Amino acid sequence: MLVDELDITIAELLSESAQITNKEIADRTGSTEVTIANRIRDMEEKNILRVVMQRDLRALGFDLVVLLDIYVTRRPPELVAEELAKIEEAASVSVLLSDPDIFVQLNVRDRKHLLQTIETKIAPIKGISHWTANIALEVVKLDLRYGTLGAK
């Protein structure tokens, strides 16, 4: 078993507040600070848990969320996705089972930044035959508690 009830409780407490101290977690779980520190380190090493800082993109001037459907020809989608993943504005890159071949979420400041990103960073990637862009009017839900920790 990769995790037990204590690990799950630690992860839940950290997801509620990443600023919670090991002492507070220990007090709430009836464990010691050393045990909590060891459990967190062990889960991080096994890519089960990662405590991260989250930026407020809107406060930093990134007002547009753009969802791109990428269609690929004459090249494996996985290789195209690897190149797309290197783009700073790409928040997520997913290879899909059907059309489109790749789904990309971009965070950009404005329409000019979107155009610049597409023209200078996406269009030059070999294998992209065409793409469609959808601009999100409003993000109703964005749950960042879960992710692919072992991702490259």
PDB file of C-alpha atoms in Angstrom, residues 7-128:
ATOM      1  CA  ASP A   7      -0.854  10.024   4.880  1.00  0.00           C
ATOM      2  CA  ILE A   8      -4.344  10.790   3.571  1.00  0.00           C
ATOM      3  CA  THR A   9      -5.077  13.024   6.571  1.00  0.00           C
ATOM      4  CA  ILE A  10      -1.774  14.876   6.118  1.00  0.00           C
ATOM      5  CA  ALA A  11      -2.538  15.450   2.423  1.00  0.00           C
ATOM      6  CA  GLU A  12      -6.059  16.690   3.243  1.00  0.00           C
ATOM      7  CA  LEU A  13      -4.779  19.111   5.897  1.00  0.00           C
ATOM      8  CA  LEU A  14      -2.112  20.452   3.531  1.00  0.00           C
ATOM      9  CA  SER A  15      -4.665  20.886   0.738  1.00  0.00           C
ATOM     10  CA  GLU A  16      -6.829  22.944   3.101  1.00  0.00           C
ATOM     11  CA  SER A  17      -3.858  25.127   4.040  1.00  0.00           C
ATOM     12  CA  ALA A  18      -0.361  24.681   2.634  1.00  0.00           C
ATOM     13  CA  GLN A  19       0.850  26.988   5.415  1.00  0.00           C
ATOM     14  CA  ILE A  20      -0.123  24.588   8.197  1.00  0.00           C
ATOM     15  CA  THR A  21       2.889  23.620  10.302  1.00  0.00           C
ATOM     16  CA  ASN A  22       4.086  20.113  10.990  1.00  0.00           C
ATOM     17  CA  LYS A  23       3.368  20.774  14.687  1.00  0.00           C
ATOM     18  CA  GLU A  24      -0.258  21.668  13.911  1.00  0.00           C
ATOM     19  CA  ILE A  25      -0.635  18.528  11.801  1.00  0.00           C
ATOM     20  CA  ALA A  26       0.962  16.452  14.542  1.00  0.00           C
ATOM     21  CA  ASP A  27      -1.374  17.925  17.165  1.00  0.00           C
ATOM     22  CA  ARG A  28      -4.452  17.258  15.013  1.00  0.00           C
ATOM     23  CA  THR A  29      -3.439  13.686  14.155  1.00  0.00           C
ATOM     24  CA  GLY A  30      -1.940  12.621  17.490  1.00  0.00           C
ATOM     25  CA  SER A  31       1.483  12.107  15.899  1.00  0.00           C
ATOM     26  CA  THR A  32       4.873  13.687  16.431  1.00  0.00           C
ATOM     27  CA  GLU A  33       6.374  16.478  14.336  1.00  0.00           C
ATOM     28  CA  VAL A  34       9.179  14.132  13.288  1.00  0.00           C
ATOM     29  CA  THR A  35       6.670  11.537  12.054  1.00  0.00           C
ATOM     30  CA  ILE A  36       4.787  14.198  10.087  1.00  0.00           C
ATOM     31  CA  ALA A  37       7.992  15.584   8.545  1.00  0.00           C
ATOM     32  CA  ASN A  38       9.109  12.069   7.583  1.00  0.00           C
ATOM     33  CA  ARG A  39       5.711  11.219   6.068  1.00  0.00           C
ATOM     34  CA  ILE A  40       5.618  14.427   4.004  1.00  0.00           C
ATOM     35  CA  ARG A  41       9.167  13.878   2.757  1.00  0.00           C
ATOM     36  CA  ASP A  42       8.387  10.238   1.905  1.00  0.00           C
ATOM     37  CA  MET A  43       5.233  11.167  -0.033  1.00  0.00           C
ATOM     38  CA  GLU A  44       7.126  13.876  -1.920  1.00  0.00           C
ATOM     39  CA  GLU A  45       9.904  11.431  -2.838  1.00  0.00           C
ATOM     40  CA  LYS A  46       7.312   8.919  -4.104  1.00  0.00           C
ATOM     41  CA  ASN A  47       5.488  11.624  -6.138  1.00  0.00           C
ATOM     42  CA  ILE A  48       2.343  11.132  -4.086  1.00  0.00           C
ATOM     43  CA  LEU A  49       2.281  14.680  -2.752  1.00  0.00           C
ATOM     44  CA  ARG A  50       3.832  17.988  -3.641  1.00  0.00           C
ATOM     45  CA  VAL A  51       3.310  21.189  -1.681  1.00  0.00           C
ATOM     46  CA  VAL A  52       3.436  24.099  -4.105  1.00  0.00           C
ATOM     47  CA  MET A  53       2.839  27.813  -4.254  1.00  0.00           C
ATOM     48  CA  GLN A  54      -0.006  28.938  -6.497  1.00  0.00           C
ATOM     49  CA  ARG A  55       0.041  32.246  -8.322  1.00  0.00           C
ATOM     50  CA  ASP A  56      -3.029  34.370  -8.940  1.00  0.00           C
ATOM     51  CA  LEU A  57      -2.716  34.709 -12.716  1.00  0.00           C
ATOM     52  CA  ARG A  58      -5.346  37.425 -12.976  1.00  0.00           C
ATOM     53  CA  ALA A  59      -3.527  39.542 -10.377  1.00  0.00           C
ATOM     54  CA  LEU A  60      -0.335  39.054 -12.427  1.00  0.00           C
ATOM     55  CA  GLY A  61      -2.064  40.328 -15.568  1.00  0.00           C
ATOM     56  CA  PHE A  62      -2.929  37.033 -17.279  1.00  0.00           C
ATOM     57  CA  ASP A  63      -6.566  37.759 -18.114  1.00  0.00           C
ATOM     58  CA  LEU A  64      -7.223  35.195 -20.860  1.00  0.00           C
ATOM     59  CA  VAL A  65      -7.555  31.439 -20.599  1.00  0.00           C
ATOM     60  CA  VAL A  66      -7.360  29.963 -24.092  1.00  0.00           C
ATOM     61  CA  LEU A  67      -8.165  26.344 -24.886  1.00  0.00           C
ATOM     62  CA  LEU A  68      -6.440  25.101 -28.037  1.00  0.00           C
ATOM     63  CA  ASP A  69      -7.357  22.008 -30.013  1.00  0.00           C
ATOM     64  CA  ILE A  70      -4.215  20.954 -31.883  1.00  0.00           C
ATOM     65  CA  TYR A  71      -4.363  18.631 -34.903  1.00  0.00           C
ATOM     66  CA  VAL A  72      -1.181  16.785 -35.869  1.00  0.00           C
ATOM     67  CA  THR A  73      -0.016  15.153 -39.124  1.00  0.00           C
ATOM     68  CA  ARG A  74       3.214  13.426 -40.199  1.00  0.00           C
ATOM     69  CA  ARG A  75       4.603  13.371 -36.677  1.00  0.00           C
ATOM     70  CA  PRO A  76       3.717  11.532 -33.458  1.00  0.00           C
ATOM     71  CA  PRO A  77       1.449  13.689 -31.277  1.00  0.00           C
ATOM     72  CA  GLU A  78       3.590  12.838 -28.248  1.00  0.00           C
ATOM     73  CA  LEU A  79       6.603  14.579 -29.806  1.00  0.00           C
ATOM     74  CA  VAL A  80       4.549  17.643 -30.692  1.00  0.00           C
ATOM     75  CA  ALA A  81       3.131  17.671 -27.143  1.00  0.00           C
ATOM     76  CA  GLU A  82       6.653  17.604 -25.680  1.00  0.00           C
ATOM     77  CA  GLU A  83       7.497  20.768 -27.611  1.00  0.00           C
ATOM     78  CA  LEU A  84       4.232  22.444 -26.652  1.00  0.00           C
ATOM     79  CA  ALA A  85       4.897  21.641 -22.995  1.00  0.00           C
ATOM     80  CA  LYS A  86       8.038  23.793 -23.130  1.00  0.00           C
ATOM     81  CA  ILE A  87       5.985  26.918 -23.867  1.00  0.00           C
ATOM     82  CA  GLU A  88       5.805  29.079 -20.747  1.00  0.00           C
ATOM     83  CA  GLU A  89       2.201  30.118 -21.396  1.00  0.00           C
ATOM     84  CA  ALA A  90       1.029  26.491 -21.599  1.00  0.00           C
ATOM     85  CA  ALA A  91      -0.624  25.599 -18.298  1.00  0.00           C
ATOM     86  CA  SER A  92      -1.442  22.073 -19.443  1.00  0.00           C
ATOM     87  CA  VAL A  93      -0.786  19.907 -22.488  1.00  0.00           C
ATOM     88  CA  SER A  94      -2.694  16.651 -22.997  1.00  0.00           C
ATOM     89  CA  VAL A  95      -2.400  14.039 -25.742  1.00  0.00           C
ATOM     90  CA  LEU A  96      -5.885  12.749 -26.559  1.00  0.00           C
ATOM     91  CA  LEU A  97      -7.247   9.444 -27.823  1.00  0.00           C
ATOM     92  CA  SER A  98      -9.275  11.053 -30.632  1.00  0.00           C
ATOM     93  CA  ASP A  99      -9.620  14.357 -32.482  1.00  0.00           C
ATOM     94  CA  PRO A 100      -8.130  16.736 -31.647  1.00  0.00           C
ATOM     95  CA  ASP A 101      -4.780  15.066 -31.097  1.00  0.00           C
ATOM     96  CA  ILE A 102      -3.632  17.474 -28.388  1.00  0.00           C
ATOM     97  CA  PHE A 103      -5.413  19.810 -26.003  1.00  0.00           C
ATOM     98  CA  VAL A 104      -3.535  22.839 -24.640  1.00  0.00           C
ATOM     99  CA  GLN A 105      -4.564  25.376 -22.030  1.00  0.00           C
ATOM    100  CA  LEU A 106      -2.789  28.701 -22.449  1.00  0.00           C
ATOM    101  CA  ASN A 107      -2.709  31.529 -19.934  1.00  0.00           C
ATOM    102  CA  VAL A 108      -2.014  34.830 -21.679  1.00  0.00           C
ATOM    103  CA  ARG A 109      -2.238  38.511 -20.780  1.00  0.00           C
ATOM    104  CA  ASP A 110      -4.380  39.709 -23.689  1.00  0.00           C
ATOM    105  CA  ARG A 111      -5.214  39.129 -27.378  1.00  0.00           C
ATOM    106  CA  LYS A 112      -1.873  40.565 -28.496  1.00  0.00           C
ATOM    107  CA  HIS A 113       0.002  38.153 -26.199  1.00  0.00           C
ATOM    108  CA  LEU A 114      -2.163  35.292 -27.522  1.00  0.00           C
ATOM    109  CA  LEU A 115      -1.334  36.144 -31.130  1.00  0.00           C
ATOM    110  CA  GLN A 116       2.369  36.491 -30.313  1.00  0.00           C
ATOM    111  CA  THR A 117       2.381  33.114 -28.519  1.00  0.00           C
ATOM    112  CA  ILE A 118       0.660  31.368 -31.415  1.00  0.00           C
ATOM    113  CA  GLU A 119       2.799  32.996 -34.127  1.00  0.00           C
ATOM    114  CA  THR A 120       6.200  32.686 -32.462  1.00  0.00           C
ATOM    115  CA  LYS A 121       5.903  29.603 -30.260  1.00  0.00           C
ATOM    116  CA  ILE A 122       3.155  27.304 -31.550  1.00  0.00           C
ATOM    117  CA  ALA A 123       3.042  27.800 -35.338  1.00  0.00           C
ATOM    118  CA  PRO A 124       6.745  26.931 -35.846  1.00  0.00           C
ATOM    119  CA  ILE A 125       6.311  23.474 -34.284  1.00  0.00           C
ATOM    120  CA  LYS A 126       6.593  20.827 -36.982  1.00  0.00           C
ATOM    121  CA  GLY A 127       3.662  18.465 -37.315  1.00  0.00           C
ATOM    122  CA  ILE A 128       0.854  20.846 -36.402  1.00  0.00           C
TER     123      ILE A 128
END
